[in-house]
Amino acid sequence: MKVVILAGGLGTRISEESHLRPKPMITIGDQPILWHIMKYYSAFGFREFVICCGYKGYMIKEYFADYYLHRSDVTFDFTDGNRMTVHSNVAEPWKVTLVDTGLNTQTGARIKRVEKYIGDEPFMLTYGDGVSTVDLNALLEQHRTSGKTVTLTGIQPGGRFGVLEIDGSGTVTGFREKAKEDGGWINGGFMVMEPEVFRYLSADETCVLEREPMETLAAEGRLGVYKHEGFWQCMDTQRDKILLEERWERGGAPWKIWSD
């Protein structure tokens, strides 16, 4: 199953870093948060990625073009025809497709623009700026048994996000504009989608996944939620980055479930 990662936004709320690089390339430890997300999916066996690029997308392409050089020991012999020898080729078991989905394109349109790389099959979707301990296998199993078009992961982070309205059967019935400290659930990303979702999306750059497409799916009873009560953290601000960095440096990063 392919994993689509939204990695094209401007990251204006973390402009201290994003004026230099796309938000998913901001590092936690010595690797971009995009790498952390991909390592997490890979640990569950999901290793084929479609990355929706936009703002400074060339930096993401350059990162993967030179990935094995960044992760390996290399000798450059300029006395012998500029020969390069890679001594320990450290590679990931990944297939990565990088797609330029536009500079100012909104989330729904970015997904629509990679439809041809996904095909007529279910896929996973996440944002390129958040890590968690979501059980991806349990998420996928609930999605498959529910019969929903989209299953998103619901989390409870506090009071600065829009709230999901959920009925007793685990179906999203609507949205509230802002959370208050009322225990409301919000969309934490880490979604599973059926290919029919493309019928709800437009390639027009103004199409926002979280607005009309999801609101329509909710109204039709086609939007499900997998409730996650464990660790979840987005990197929305410089403060968020510092919190993630501190967890990583202390060796207590909950999302690090892979072996070095």
PDB file of N, CA, C and O in Angstrom, residues 197-248:
ATOM      1  N   VAL A 197     -12.146   8.325  -3.186  1.00  0.00           N
ATOM      2  CA  VAL A 197     -12.004   9.665  -2.617  1.00  0.00           C
ATOM      3  C   VAL A 197     -11.674  10.687  -3.697  1.00  0.00           C
ATOM      4  O   VAL A 197     -11.991  11.880  -3.560  1.00  0.00           O
ATOM      5  N   PHE A 198     -11.045  10.241  -4.783  1.00  0.00           N
ATOM      6  CA  PHE A 198     -10.669  11.181  -5.849  1.00  0.00           C
ATOM      7  C   PHE A 198     -11.886  11.843  -6.486  1.00  0.00           C
ATOM      8  O   PHE A 198     -11.774  12.928  -7.055  1.00  0.00           O
ATOM      9  N   ARG A 199     -13.053  11.206  -6.367  1.00  0.00           N
ATOM     10  CA  ARG A 199     -14.269  11.809  -6.905  1.00  0.00           C
ATOM     11  C   ARG A 199     -14.688  13.046  -6.111  1.00  0.00           C
ATOM     12  O   ARG A 199     -15.454  13.877  -6.608  1.00  0.00           O
ATOM     13  N   TYR A 200     -14.200  13.142  -4.905  1.00  0.00           N
ATOM     14  CA  TYR A 200     -14.541  14.275  -4.037  1.00  0.00           C
ATOM     15  C   TYR A 200     -13.516  15.413  -4.148  1.00  0.00           C
ATOM     16  O   TYR A 200     -13.701  16.464  -3.526  1.00  0.00           O
ATOM     17  N   LEU A 201     -12.454  15.193  -4.896  1.00  0.00           N
ATOM     18  CA  LEU A 201     -11.354  16.144  -4.978  1.00  0.00           C
ATOM     19  C   LEU A 201     -11.289  16.799  -6.345  1.00  0.00           C
ATOM     20  O   LEU A 201     -11.742  16.246  -7.343  1.00  0.00           O
ATOM     21  N   SER A 202     -10.682  17.965  -6.380  1.00  0.00           N
ATOM     22  CA  SER A 202     -10.467  18.699  -7.626  1.00  0.00           C
ATOM     23  C   SER A 202      -8.997  19.055  -7.748  1.00  0.00           C
ATOM     24  O   SER A 202      -8.319  19.309  -6.742  1.00  0.00           O
ATOM     25  N   ALA A 203      -8.498  19.086  -8.987  1.00  0.00           N
ATOM     26  CA  ALA A 203      -7.114  19.498  -9.220  1.00  0.00           C
ATOM     27  C   ALA A 203      -6.947  21.010  -9.157  1.00  0.00           C
ATOM     28  O   ALA A 203      -5.820  21.509  -9.194  1.00  0.00           O
ATOM     29  N   ASP A 204      -8.055  21.735  -9.050  1.00  0.00           N
ATOM     30  CA  ASP A 204      -7.980  23.187  -8.879  1.00  0.00           C
ATOM     31  C   ASP A 204      -7.224  23.484  -7.593  1.00  0.00           C
ATOM     32  O   ASP A 204      -7.530  22.909  -6.540  1.00  0.00           O
ATOM     33  N   GLU A 205      -6.267  24.389  -7.642  1.00  0.00           N
ATOM     34  CA  GLU A 205      -5.374  24.591  -6.511  1.00  0.00           C
ATOM     35  C   GLU A 205      -6.081  25.065  -5.241  1.00  0.00           C
ATOM     36  O   GLU A 205      -5.517  25.015  -4.146  1.00  0.00           O
ATOM     37  N   THR A 206      -7.328  25.495  -5.335  1.00  0.00           N
ATOM     38  CA  THR A 206      -8.051  25.979  -4.161  1.00  0.00           C
ATOM     39  C   THR A 206      -8.750  24.867  -3.379  1.00  0.00           C
ATOM     40  O   THR A 206      -9.349  25.145  -2.324  1.00  0.00           O
ATOM     41  N   CYS A 207      -8.686  23.636  -3.853  1.00  0.00           N
ATOM     42  CA  CYS A 207      -9.387  22.527  -3.195  1.00  0.00           C
ATOM     43  C   CYS A 207      -8.669  22.122  -1.906  1.00  0.00           C
ATOM     44  O   CYS A 207      -7.530  21.634  -1.940  1.00  0.00           O
ATOM     45  N   VAL A 208      -9.340  22.329  -0.776  1.00  0.00           N
ATOM     46  CA  VAL A 208      -8.780  22.012   0.532  1.00  0.00           C
ATOM     47  C   VAL A 208      -9.410  20.720   1.039  1.00  0.00           C
ATOM     48  O   VAL A 208     -10.632  20.653   1.241  1.00  0.00           O
ATOM     49  N   LEU A 209      -8.627  19.694   1.245  1.00  0.00           N
ATOM     50  CA  LEU A 209      -9.131  18.389   1.674  1.00  0.00           C
ATOM     51  C   LEU A 209     -10.013  18.502   2.912  1.00  0.00           C
ATOM     52  O   LEU A 209     -11.066  17.873   2.992  1.00  0.00           O
ATOM     53  N   GLU A 210      -9.582  19.304   3.867  1.00  0.00           N
ATOM     54  CA  GLU A 210     -10.241  19.355   5.165  1.00  0.00           C
ATOM     55  C   GLU A 210     -11.537  20.160   5.154  1.00  0.00           C
ATOM     56  O   GLU A 210     -12.237  20.212   6.175  1.00  0.00           O
ATOM     57  N   ARG A 211     -11.885  20.764   4.045  1.00  0.00           N
ATOM     58  CA  ARG A 211     -13.122  21.536   3.958  1.00  0.00           C
ATOM     59  C   ARG A 211     -14.189  20.758   3.182  1.00  0.00           C
ATOM     60  O   ARG A 211     -14.721  19.781   3.671  1.00  0.00           O
ATOM     61  N   GLU A 212     -14.537  21.191   1.978  1.00  0.00           N
ATOM     62  CA  GLU A 212     -15.666  20.593   1.283  1.00  0.00           C
ATOM     63  C   GLU A 212     -15.563  19.080   1.105  1.00  0.00           C
ATOM     64  O   GLU A 212     -16.550  18.365   1.356  1.00  0.00           O
ATOM     65  N   PRO A 213     -14.401  18.525   0.673  1.00  0.00           N
ATOM     66  CA  PRO A 213     -14.362  17.063   0.496  1.00  0.00           C
ATOM     67  C   PRO A 213     -14.681  16.302   1.780  1.00  0.00           C
ATOM     68  O   PRO A 213     -15.518  15.394   1.780  1.00  0.00           O
ATOM     69  N   MET A 214     -14.026  16.665   2.874  1.00  0.00           N
ATOM     70  CA  MET A 214     -14.282  15.946   4.123  1.00  0.00           C
ATOM     71  C   MET A 214     -15.661  16.262   4.688  1.00  0.00           C
ATOM     72  O   MET A 214     -16.313  15.389   5.276  1.00  0.00           O
ATOM     73  N   GLU A 215     -16.108  17.484   4.533  1.00  0.00           N
ATOM     74  CA  GLU A 215     -17.446  17.837   5.017  1.00  0.00           C
ATOM     75  C   GLU A 215     -18.519  17.053   4.256  1.00  0.00           C
ATOM     76  O   GLU A 215     -19.502  16.592   4.841  1.00  0.00           O
ATOM     77  N   THR A 216     -18.297  16.862   2.951  1.00  0.00           N
ATOM     78  CA  THR A 216     -19.240  16.075   2.153  1.00  0.00           C
ATOM     79  C   THR A 216     -19.209  14.609   2.561  1.00  0.00           C
ATOM     80  O   THR A 216     -20.258  13.970   2.719  1.00  0.00           O
ATOM     81  N   LEU A 217     -18.004  14.067   2.745  1.00  0.00           N
ATOM     82  CA  LEU A 217     -17.881  12.678   3.203  1.00  0.00           C
ATOM     83  C   LEU A 217     -18.556  12.483   4.546  1.00  0.00           C
ATOM     84  O   LEU A 217     -19.242  11.483   4.775  1.00  0.00           O
ATOM     85  N   ALA A 218     -18.375  13.455   5.456  1.00  0.00           N
ATOM     86  CA  ALA A 218     -19.017  13.359   6.771  1.00  0.00           C
ATOM     87  C   ALA A 218     -20.535  13.389   6.640  1.00  0.00           C
ATOM     88  O   ALA A 218     -21.244  12.604   7.286  1.00  0.00           O
ATOM     89  N   ALA A 219     -21.053  14.280   5.788  1.00  0.00           N
ATOM     90  CA  ALA A 219     -22.502  14.391   5.595  1.00  0.00           C
ATOM     91  C   ALA A 219     -23.087  13.109   5.013  1.00  0.00           C
ATOM     92  O   ALA A 219     -24.246  12.755   5.293  1.00  0.00           O
ATOM     93  N   GLU A 220     -22.283  12.385   4.217  1.00  0.00           N
ATOM     94  CA  GLU A 220     -22.740  11.145   3.603  1.00  0.00           C
ATOM     95  C   GLU A 220     -22.483   9.915   4.470  1.00  0.00           C
ATOM     96  O   GLU A 220     -22.805   8.798   4.077  1.00  0.00           O
ATOM     97  N   GLY A 221     -21.867  10.113   5.642  1.00  0.00           N
ATOM     98  CA  GLY A 221     -21.546   8.983   6.507  1.00  0.00           C
ATOM     99  C   GLY A 221     -20.402   8.142   6.002  1.00  0.00           C
ATOM    100  O   GLY A 221     -20.266   6.968   6.377  1.00  0.00           O
ATOM    101  N   ARG A 222     -19.529   8.748   5.167  1.00  0.00           N
ATOM    102  CA  ARG A 222     -18.426   8.012   4.537  1.00  0.00           C
ATOM    103  C   ARG A 222     -17.072   8.286   5.189  1.00  0.00           C
ATOM    104  O   ARG A 222     -16.039   7.838   4.701  1.00  0.00           O
ATOM    105  N   LEU A 223     -17.081   9.037   6.301  1.00  0.00           N
ATOM    106  CA  LEU A 223     -15.835   9.426   6.961  1.00  0.00           C
ATOM    107  C   LEU A 223     -15.775   8.808   8.352  1.00  0.00           C
ATOM    108  O   LEU A 223     -16.612   9.097   9.210  1.00  0.00           O
ATOM    109  N   GLY A 224     -14.792   7.948   8.570  1.00  0.00           N
ATOM    110  CA  GLY A 224     -14.635   7.285   9.856  1.00  0.00           C
ATOM    111  C   GLY A 224     -13.457   7.844  10.633  1.00  0.00           C
ATOM    112  O   GLY A 224     -12.631   8.586  10.103  1.00  0.00           O
ATOM    113  N   VAL A 225     -13.377   7.448  11.909  1.00  0.00           N
ATOM    114  CA  VAL A 225     -12.289   7.925  12.752  1.00  0.00           C
ATOM    115  C   VAL A 225     -11.724   6.775  13.573  1.00  0.00           C
ATOM    116  O   VAL A 225     -12.461   5.958  14.118  1.00  0.00           O
ATOM    117  N   TYR A 226     -10.407   6.724  13.621  1.00  0.00           N
ATOM    118  CA  TYR A 226      -9.683   5.807  14.502  1.00  0.00           C
ATOM    119  C   TYR A 226      -9.141   6.646  15.656  1.00  0.00           C
ATOM    120  O   TYR A 226      -8.344   7.560  15.439  1.00  0.00           O
ATOM    121  N   LYS A 227      -9.608   6.370  16.865  1.00  0.00           N
ATOM    122  CA  LYS A 227      -9.231   7.199  18.011  1.00  0.00           C
ATOM    123  C   LYS A 227      -7.883   6.757  18.581  1.00  0.00           C
ATOM    124  O   LYS A 227      -7.704   5.593  18.952  1.00  0.00           O
ATOM    125  N   HIS A 228      -6.965   7.710  18.631  1.00  0.00           N
ATOM    126  CA  HIS A 228      -5.613   7.446  19.138  1.00  0.00           C
ATOM    127  C   HIS A 228      -5.398   8.287  20.386  1.00  0.00           C
ATOM    128  O   HIS A 228      -5.487   9.518  20.345  1.00  0.00           O
ATOM    129  N   GLU A 229      -5.097   7.628  21.484  1.00  0.00           N
ATOM    130  CA  GLU A 229      -4.921   8.338  22.751  1.00  0.00           C
ATOM    131  C   GLU A 229      -3.461   8.398  23.188  1.00  0.00           C
ATOM    132  O   GLU A 229      -3.153   8.890  24.280  1.00  0.00           O
ATOM    133  N   GLY A 230      -2.557   7.914  22.346  1.00  0.00           N
ATOM    134  CA  GLY A 230      -1.141   7.940  22.680  1.00  0.00           C
ATOM    135  C   GLY A 230      -0.458   9.207  22.196  1.00  0.00           C
ATOM    136  O   GLY A 230      -1.077  10.238  21.945  1.00  0.00           O
ATOM    137  N   PHE A 231       0.848   9.103  22.002  1.00  0.00           N
ATOM    138  CA  PHE A 231       1.656  10.258  21.638  1.00  0.00           C
ATOM    139  C   PHE A 231       1.327  10.751  20.229  1.00  0.00           C
ATOM    140  O   PHE A 231       1.155   9.957  19.300  1.00  0.00           O
ATOM    141  N   TRP A 232       1.245  12.057  20.088  1.00  0.00           N
ATOM    142  CA  TRP A 232       1.087  12.717  18.791  1.00  0.00           C
ATOM    143  C   TRP A 232       1.632  14.127  18.922  1.00  0.00           C
ATOM    144  O   TRP A 232       1.373  14.812  19.911  1.00  0.00           O
ATOM    145  N   GLN A 233       2.412  14.548  17.941  1.00  0.00           N
ATOM    146  CA  GLN A 233       2.949  15.914  17.985  1.00  0.00           C
ATOM    147  C   GLN A 233       3.205  16.415  16.572  1.00  0.00           C
ATOM    148  O   GLN A 233       3.927  15.780  15.797  1.00  0.00           O
ATOM    149  N   CYS A 234       2.604  17.550  16.232  1.00  0.00           N
ATOM    150  CA  CYS A 234       2.927  18.191  14.965  1.00  0.00           C
ATOM    151  C   CYS A 234       4.050  19.201  15.210  1.00  0.00           C
ATOM    152  O   CYS A 234       4.316  19.594  16.346  1.00  0.00           O
ATOM    153  N   MET A 235       4.724  19.593  14.132  1.00  0.00           N
ATOM    154  CA  MET A 235       5.776  20.598  14.217  1.00  0.00           C
ATOM    155  C   MET A 235       5.264  21.860  13.536  1.00  0.00           C
ATOM    156  O   MET A 235       5.646  22.188  12.416  1.00  0.00           O
ATOM    157  N   ASP A 236       4.391  22.545  14.236  1.00  0.00           N
ATOM    158  CA  ASP A 236       3.717  23.700  13.668  1.00  0.00           C
ATOM    159  C   ASP A 236       4.480  25.000  13.935  1.00  0.00           C
ATOM    160  O   ASP A 236       4.396  25.939  13.164  1.00  0.00           O
ATOM    161  N   THR A 237       5.200  25.050  15.051  1.00  0.00           N
ATOM    162  CA  THR A 237       5.909  26.255  15.463  1.00  0.00           C
ATOM    163  C   THR A 237       7.333  25.905  15.888  1.00  0.00           C
ATOM    164  O   THR A 237       7.685  24.724  16.032  1.00  0.00           O
ATOM    165  N   GLN A 238       8.130  26.927  16.124  1.00  0.00           N
ATOM    166  CA  GLN A 238       9.483  26.716  16.601  1.00  0.00           C
ATOM    167  C   GLN A 238       9.478  26.016  17.969  1.00  0.00           C
ATOM    168  O   GLN A 238      10.337  25.181  18.249  1.00  0.00           O
ATOM    169  N   ARG A 239       8.495  26.342  18.784  1.00  0.00           N
ATOM    170  CA  ARG A 239       8.385  25.675  20.087  1.00  0.00           C
ATOM    171  C   ARG A 239       8.161  24.175  19.909  1.00  0.00           C
ATOM    172  O   ARG A 239       8.743  23.353  20.633  1.00  0.00           O
ATOM    173  N   ASP A 240       7.317  23.788  18.939  1.00  0.00           N
ATOM    174  CA  ASP A 240       7.082  22.368  18.667  1.00  0.00           C
ATOM    175  C   ASP A 240       8.370  21.681  18.239  1.00  0.00           C
ATOM    176  O   ASP A 240       8.658  20.555  18.665  1.00  0.00           O
ATOM    177  N   LYS A 241       9.141  22.341  17.399  1.00  0.00           N
ATOM    178  CA  LYS A 241      10.417  21.766  16.947  1.00  0.00           C
ATOM    179  C   LYS A 241      11.351  21.519  18.127  1.00  0.00           C
ATOM    180  O   LYS A 241      11.995  20.468  18.223  1.00  0.00           O
ATOM    181  N   ILE A 242      11.421  22.483  19.024  1.00  0.00           N
ATOM    182  CA  ILE A 242      12.305  22.350  20.182  1.00  0.00           C
ATOM    183  C   ILE A 242      11.862  21.181  21.063  1.00  0.00           C
ATOM    184  O   ILE A 242      12.689  20.391  21.540  1.00  0.00           O
ATOM    185  N   LEU A 243      10.557  21.029  21.249  1.00  0.00           N
ATOM    186  CA  LEU A 243      10.044  19.919  22.053  1.00  0.00           C
ATOM    187  C   LEU A 243      10.412  18.565  21.423  1.00  0.00           C
ATOM    188  O   LEU A 243      10.840  17.636  22.117  1.00  0.00           O
ATOM    189  N   LEU A 244      10.242  18.456  20.108  1.00  0.00           N
ATOM    190  CA  LEU A 244      10.596  17.211  19.421  1.00  0.00           C
ATOM    191  C   LEU A 244      12.096  16.958  19.473  1.00  0.00           C
ATOM    192  O   LEU A 244      12.544  15.815  19.682  1.00  0.00           O
ATOM    193  N   GLU A 245      12.864  18.003  19.288  1.00  0.00           N
ATOM    194  CA  GLU A 245      14.325  17.883  19.335  1.00  0.00           C
ATOM    195  C   GLU A 245      14.782  17.396  20.710  1.00  0.00           C
ATOM    196  O   GLU A 245      15.658  16.522  20.821  1.00  0.00           O
ATOM    197  N   GLU A 246      14.201  17.945  21.753  1.00  0.00           N
ATOM    198  CA  GLU A 246      14.578  17.538  23.106  1.00  0.00           C
ATOM    199  C   GLU A 246      14.262  16.071  23.355  1.00  0.00           C
ATOM    200  O   GLU A 246      15.060  15.341  23.952  1.00  0.00           O
ATOM    201  N   ARG A 247      13.110  15.620  22.893  1.00  0.00           N
ATOM    202  CA  ARG A 247      12.754  14.212  23.054  1.00  0.00           C
ATOM    203  C   ARG A 247      13.735  13.311  22.305  1.00  0.00           C
ATOM    204  O   ARG A 247      14.145  12.261  22.805  1.00  0.00           O
ATOM    205  N   TRP A 248      14.087  13.720  21.096  1.00  0.00           N
ATOM    206  CA  TRP A 248      15.009  12.915  20.286  1.00  0.00           C
ATOM    207  C   TRP A 248      16.391  12.856  20.930  1.00  0.00           C
ATOM    208  O   TRP A 248      17.002  11.782  21.032  1.00  0.00           O
TER     209      TRP A 248
END
